[in-house]
């Protein structure tokens, strides 16, 4: 299937001046597969908008690693911990939380909002986005 077939249906809608075009998670994936967006660009889909994530600091990485280590050691065996996985909440929401706890029987790419047992965002420079945009989205899709 070509890129236009994957991305095309919503893109064919006519936008009025000043309107924003919302993308879906499938369209974002198609753009990555076609090389329109680089896999190394650190992007999230937040309410249909493609948003660049801030670069991670050493402090951020250290805190995330400690949380993952602690959770891995403390969680019952029927849970798994993933670092920075895409979490599909809906067609228009696919953030990448820093830490995700989910049932071991699932693969990380299968996890959707209701199956996310714990979602953690490590906020060094992203506190306002994490609290005002992401936290309500996680709660709404639980």
PDB file of C-alpha atoms in Angstrom:
ATOM      1  CA  UNK A   1       0.000   0.000   0.000  1.00  0.00           C
ATOM      2  CA  UNK A   2       1.441   3.369  -0.874  1.00  0.00           C
ATOM      3  CA  UNK A   3       1.804   6.290   1.472  1.00  0.00           C
ATOM      4  CA  UNK A   4      -1.080   8.211  -0.109  1.00  0.00           C
ATOM      5  CA  UNK A   5      -3.494   5.370   0.560  1.00  0.00           C
ATOM      6  CA  UNK A   6      -2.375   5.157   4.203  1.00  0.00           C
ATOM      7  CA  UNK A   7      -2.375   8.869   4.898  1.00  0.00           C
ATOM      8  CA  UNK A   8      -4.727  10.079   2.189  1.00  0.00           C
ATOM      9  CA  UNK A   9      -8.323   9.831   3.410  1.00  0.00           C
ATOM     10  CA  UNK A  10      -8.099  12.422   6.177  1.00  0.00           C
ATOM     11  CA  UNK A  11      -5.586  14.503   4.220  1.00  0.00           C
ATOM     12  CA  UNK A  12      -8.123  14.936   1.400  1.00  0.00           C
ATOM     13  CA  UNK A  13     -10.447  16.855   3.691  1.00  0.00           C
ATOM     14  CA  UNK A  14     -10.499  20.527   2.866  1.00  0.00           C
ATOM     15  CA  UNK A  15      -9.272  22.751   5.650  1.00  0.00           C
ATOM     16  CA  UNK A  16     -10.529  26.246   6.150  1.00  0.00           C
ATOM     17  CA  UNK A  17      -8.035  29.036   6.709  1.00  0.00           C
ATOM     18  CA  UNK A  18      -6.624  28.852  10.218  1.00  0.00           C
ATOM     19  CA  UNK A  19      -7.794  25.278  10.884  1.00  0.00           C
ATOM     20  CA  UNK A  20      -5.355  22.682  12.110  1.00  0.00           C
ATOM     21  CA  UNK A  21      -5.124  19.231  10.605  1.00  0.00           C
ATOM     22  CA  UNK A  22      -5.190  16.424  13.173  1.00  0.00           C
ATOM     23  CA  UNK A  23      -3.192  13.296  12.431  1.00  0.00           C
ATOM     24  CA  UNK A  24      -3.927   9.767  13.623  1.00  0.00           C
ATOM     25  CA  UNK A  25      -1.463   7.343  15.185  1.00  0.00           C
ATOM     26  CA  UNK A  26      -1.667   5.171  12.047  1.00  0.00           C
ATOM     27  CA  UNK A  27      -0.801   8.174   9.873  1.00  0.00           C
ATOM     28  CA  UNK A  28       2.154   9.008  12.122  1.00  0.00           C
ATOM     29  CA  UNK A  29       3.395   5.423  11.777  1.00  0.00           C
ATOM     30  CA  UNK A  30       2.956   5.567   7.994  1.00  0.00           C
ATOM     31  CA  UNK A  31       4.970   8.808   7.837  1.00  0.00           C
ATOM     32  CA  UNK A  32       7.761   7.156   9.830  1.00  0.00           C
ATOM     33  CA  UNK A  33       7.688   4.044   7.608  1.00  0.00           C
ATOM     34  CA  UNK A  34       7.867   6.194   4.455  1.00  0.00           C
ATOM     35  CA  UNK A  35      10.778   8.246   5.808  1.00  0.00           C
ATOM     36  CA  UNK A  36       8.765  11.472   5.959  1.00  0.00           C
ATOM     37  CA  UNK A  37       9.486  11.557   9.693  1.00  0.00           C
ATOM     38  CA  UNK A  38      12.699  10.092  11.067  1.00  0.00           C
ATOM     39  CA  UNK A  39      12.535   7.278  13.602  1.00  0.00           C
ATOM     40  CA  UNK A  40      15.073   9.193  15.693  1.00  0.00           C
ATOM     41  CA  UNK A  41      13.043  12.411  15.866  1.00  0.00           C
ATOM     42  CA  UNK A  42      11.500  11.766  19.333  1.00  0.00           C
ATOM     43  CA  UNK A  43       7.917  12.646  18.454  1.00  0.00           C
ATOM     44  CA  UNK A  44       4.620  12.074  20.243  1.00  0.00           C
ATOM     45  CA  UNK A  45       1.055  12.367  19.038  1.00  0.00           C
ATOM     46  CA  UNK A  46      -0.960  14.511  21.447  1.00  0.00           C
ATOM     47  CA  UNK A  47      -4.600  15.078  20.478  1.00  0.00           C
ATOM     48  CA  UNK A  48      -3.748  14.708  16.796  1.00  0.00           C
ATOM     49  CA  UNK A  49      -0.764  17.062  16.891  1.00  0.00           C
ATOM     50  CA  UNK A  50       2.744  15.806  16.221  1.00  0.00           C
ATOM     51  CA  UNK A  51       4.833  17.192  19.071  1.00  0.00           C
ATOM     52  CA  UNK A  52       8.617  17.069  19.398  1.00  0.00           C
ATOM     53  CA  UNK A  53       9.775  15.878  22.801  1.00  0.00           C
ATOM     54  CA  UNK A  54      12.492  17.745  24.655  1.00  0.00           C
ATOM     55  CA  UNK A  55      15.925  16.120  24.650  1.00  0.00           C
ATOM     56  CA  UNK A  56      16.510  14.016  27.739  1.00  0.00           C
ATOM     57  CA  UNK A  57      19.010  15.215  30.287  1.00  0.00           C
ATOM     58  CA  UNK A  58      21.345  12.972  32.257  1.00  0.00           C
ATOM     59  CA  UNK A  59      19.219  13.651  35.337  1.00  0.00           C
ATOM     60  CA  UNK A  60      16.078  12.534  33.492  1.00  0.00           C
ATOM     61  CA  UNK A  61      17.751   9.318  32.311  1.00  0.00           C
ATOM     62  CA  UNK A  62      19.113   8.541  35.795  1.00  0.00           C
ATOM     63  CA  UNK A  63      15.703   9.001  37.437  1.00  0.00           C
ATOM     64  CA  UNK A  64      13.947   6.917  34.794  1.00  0.00           C
ATOM     65  CA  UNK A  65      16.509   4.118  35.123  1.00  0.00           C
ATOM     66  CA  UNK A  66      16.130   4.060  38.924  1.00  0.00           C
ATOM     67  CA  UNK A  67      12.331   3.924  38.661  1.00  0.00           C
ATOM     68  CA  UNK A  68      12.490   1.058  36.154  1.00  0.00           C
ATOM     69  CA  UNK A  69      14.979  -0.854  38.265  1.00  0.00           C
ATOM     70  CA  UNK A  70      12.864  -0.431  41.398  1.00  0.00           C
ATOM     71  CA  UNK A  71       9.615  -1.361  39.632  1.00  0.00           C
ATOM     72  CA  UNK A  72      11.192  -4.411  37.997  1.00  0.00           C
ATOM     73  CA  UNK A  73      12.397  -5.651  41.369  1.00  0.00           C
ATOM     74  CA  UNK A  74       9.203  -4.858  43.294  1.00  0.00           C
ATOM     75  CA  UNK A  75       6.467  -5.797  40.825  1.00  0.00           C
ATOM     76  CA  UNK A  76       4.850  -9.222  40.854  1.00  0.00           C
ATOM     77  CA  UNK A  77       6.057 -11.564  38.095  1.00  0.00           C
ATOM     78  CA  UNK A  78       2.838 -11.131  36.099  1.00  0.00           C
ATOM     79  CA  UNK A  79       3.753  -7.502  35.245  1.00  0.00           C
ATOM     80  CA  UNK A  80       6.320  -6.020  32.840  1.00  0.00           C
ATOM     81  CA  UNK A  81       8.051  -2.651  32.783  1.00  0.00           C
ATOM     82  CA  UNK A  82       8.789  -0.776  29.541  1.00  0.00           C
ATOM     83  CA  UNK A  83      10.791   2.397  29.000  1.00  0.00           C
ATOM     84  CA  UNK A  84       9.441   5.053  26.621  1.00  0.00           C
ATOM     85  CA  UNK A  85       6.988   2.875  24.708  1.00  0.00           C
ATOM     86  CA  UNK A  86       4.375   4.408  22.435  1.00  0.00           C
ATOM     87  CA  UNK A  87       1.077   4.071  24.304  1.00  0.00           C
ATOM     88  CA  UNK A  88      -1.938   4.148  21.967  1.00  0.00           C
ATOM     89  CA  UNK A  89      -4.752   5.772  23.907  1.00  0.00           C
ATOM     90  CA  UNK A  90      -6.958   6.483  20.866  1.00  0.00           C
ATOM     91  CA  UNK A  91      -6.605   7.259  17.173  1.00  0.00           C
ATOM     92  CA  UNK A  92      -5.363  10.751  18.062  1.00  0.00           C
ATOM     93  CA  UNK A  93      -3.349  10.054  21.207  1.00  0.00           C
ATOM     94  CA  UNK A  94      -0.046   8.172  21.275  1.00  0.00           C
ATOM     95  CA  UNK A  95       2.245   9.667  23.905  1.00  0.00           C
ATOM     96  CA  UNK A  96       5.467   7.979  24.972  1.00  0.00           C
ATOM     97  CA  UNK A  97       5.503   7.806  28.764  1.00  0.00           C
ATOM     98  CA  UNK A  98       8.859   7.381  30.430  1.00  0.00           C
ATOM     99  CA  UNK A  99       7.788   4.220  32.247  1.00  0.00           C
ATOM    100  CA  UNK A 100       4.876   1.863  31.658  1.00  0.00           C
ATOM    101  CA  UNK A 101       3.778  -1.053  33.846  1.00  0.00           C
ATOM    102  CA  UNK A 102       1.480  -3.549  32.120  1.00  0.00           C
ATOM    103  CA  UNK A 103       0.361  -7.199  32.231  1.00  0.00           C
ATOM    104  CA  UNK A 104       3.137  -9.653  31.322  1.00  0.00           C
ATOM    105  CA  UNK A 105       0.799 -11.572  29.001  1.00  0.00           C
ATOM    106  CA  UNK A 106       0.740  -8.579  26.610  1.00  0.00           C
ATOM    107  CA  UNK A 107       3.323  -7.254  24.177  1.00  0.00           C
ATOM    108  CA  UNK A 108       4.150  -3.623  24.759  1.00  0.00           C
ATOM    109  CA  UNK A 109       2.729  -2.495  21.386  1.00  0.00           C
ATOM    110  CA  UNK A 110      -0.619  -4.129  22.281  1.00  0.00           C
ATOM    111  CA  UNK A 111      -1.108  -2.106  25.470  1.00  0.00           C
ATOM    112  CA  UNK A 112      -3.904   0.457  25.320  1.00  0.00           C
ATOM    113  CA  UNK A 113      -5.070   2.893  27.999  1.00  0.00           C
ATOM    114  CA  UNK A 114      -7.222   0.501  30.043  1.00  0.00           C
ATOM    115  CA  UNK A 115      -4.380  -2.048  30.219  1.00  0.00           C
ATOM    116  CA  UNK A 116      -1.763   0.419  31.414  1.00  0.00           C
ATOM    117  CA  UNK A 117      -1.449  -0.355  35.101  1.00  0.00           C
ATOM    118  CA  UNK A 118       0.940   2.491  35.845  1.00  0.00           C
ATOM    119  CA  UNK A 119       2.159   5.333  33.636  1.00  0.00           C
ATOM    120  CA  UNK A 120       5.048   7.499  34.809  1.00  0.00           C
ATOM    121  CA  UNK A 121       6.350  10.718  33.293  1.00  0.00           C
ATOM    122  CA  UNK A 122       9.693  12.010  34.584  1.00  0.00           C
ATOM    123  CA  UNK A 123       9.453  15.786  34.422  1.00  0.00           C
ATOM    124  CA  UNK A 124      12.667  17.752  34.337  1.00  0.00           C
ATOM    125  CA  UNK A 125      11.690  20.352  31.713  1.00  0.00           C
ATOM    126  CA  UNK A 126       8.246  19.025  30.716  1.00  0.00           C
ATOM    127  CA  UNK A 127       6.246  19.463  33.928  1.00  0.00           C
ATOM    128  CA  UNK A 128       3.572  21.777  32.516  1.00  0.00           C
ATOM    129  CA  UNK A 129       2.882  19.522  29.489  1.00  0.00           C
ATOM    130  CA  UNK A 130       2.926  16.400  31.646  1.00  0.00           C
ATOM    131  CA  UNK A 131       0.449  17.851  34.161  1.00  0.00           C
ATOM    132  CA  UNK A 132      -1.894  19.827  31.908  1.00  0.00           C
ATOM    133  CA  UNK A 133      -1.981  17.712  28.738  1.00  0.00           C
ATOM    134  CA  UNK A 134      -0.707  14.195  29.330  1.00  0.00           C
ATOM    135  CA  UNK A 135      -2.052  13.451  32.822  1.00  0.00           C
ATOM    136  CA  UNK A 136      -5.670  14.270  31.870  1.00  0.00           C
ATOM    137  CA  UNK A 137      -5.308  12.202  28.668  1.00  0.00           C
ATOM    138  CA  UNK A 138      -3.995   9.190  30.592  1.00  0.00           C
ATOM    139  CA  UNK A 139      -6.852   9.494  33.077  1.00  0.00           C
ATOM    140  CA  UNK A 140      -9.497   9.894  30.376  1.00  0.00           C
ATOM    141  CA  UNK A 141      -8.340   6.775  28.556  1.00  0.00           C
ATOM    142  CA  UNK A 142      -7.880   4.520  31.590  1.00  0.00           C
TER     143      UNK A 142
END
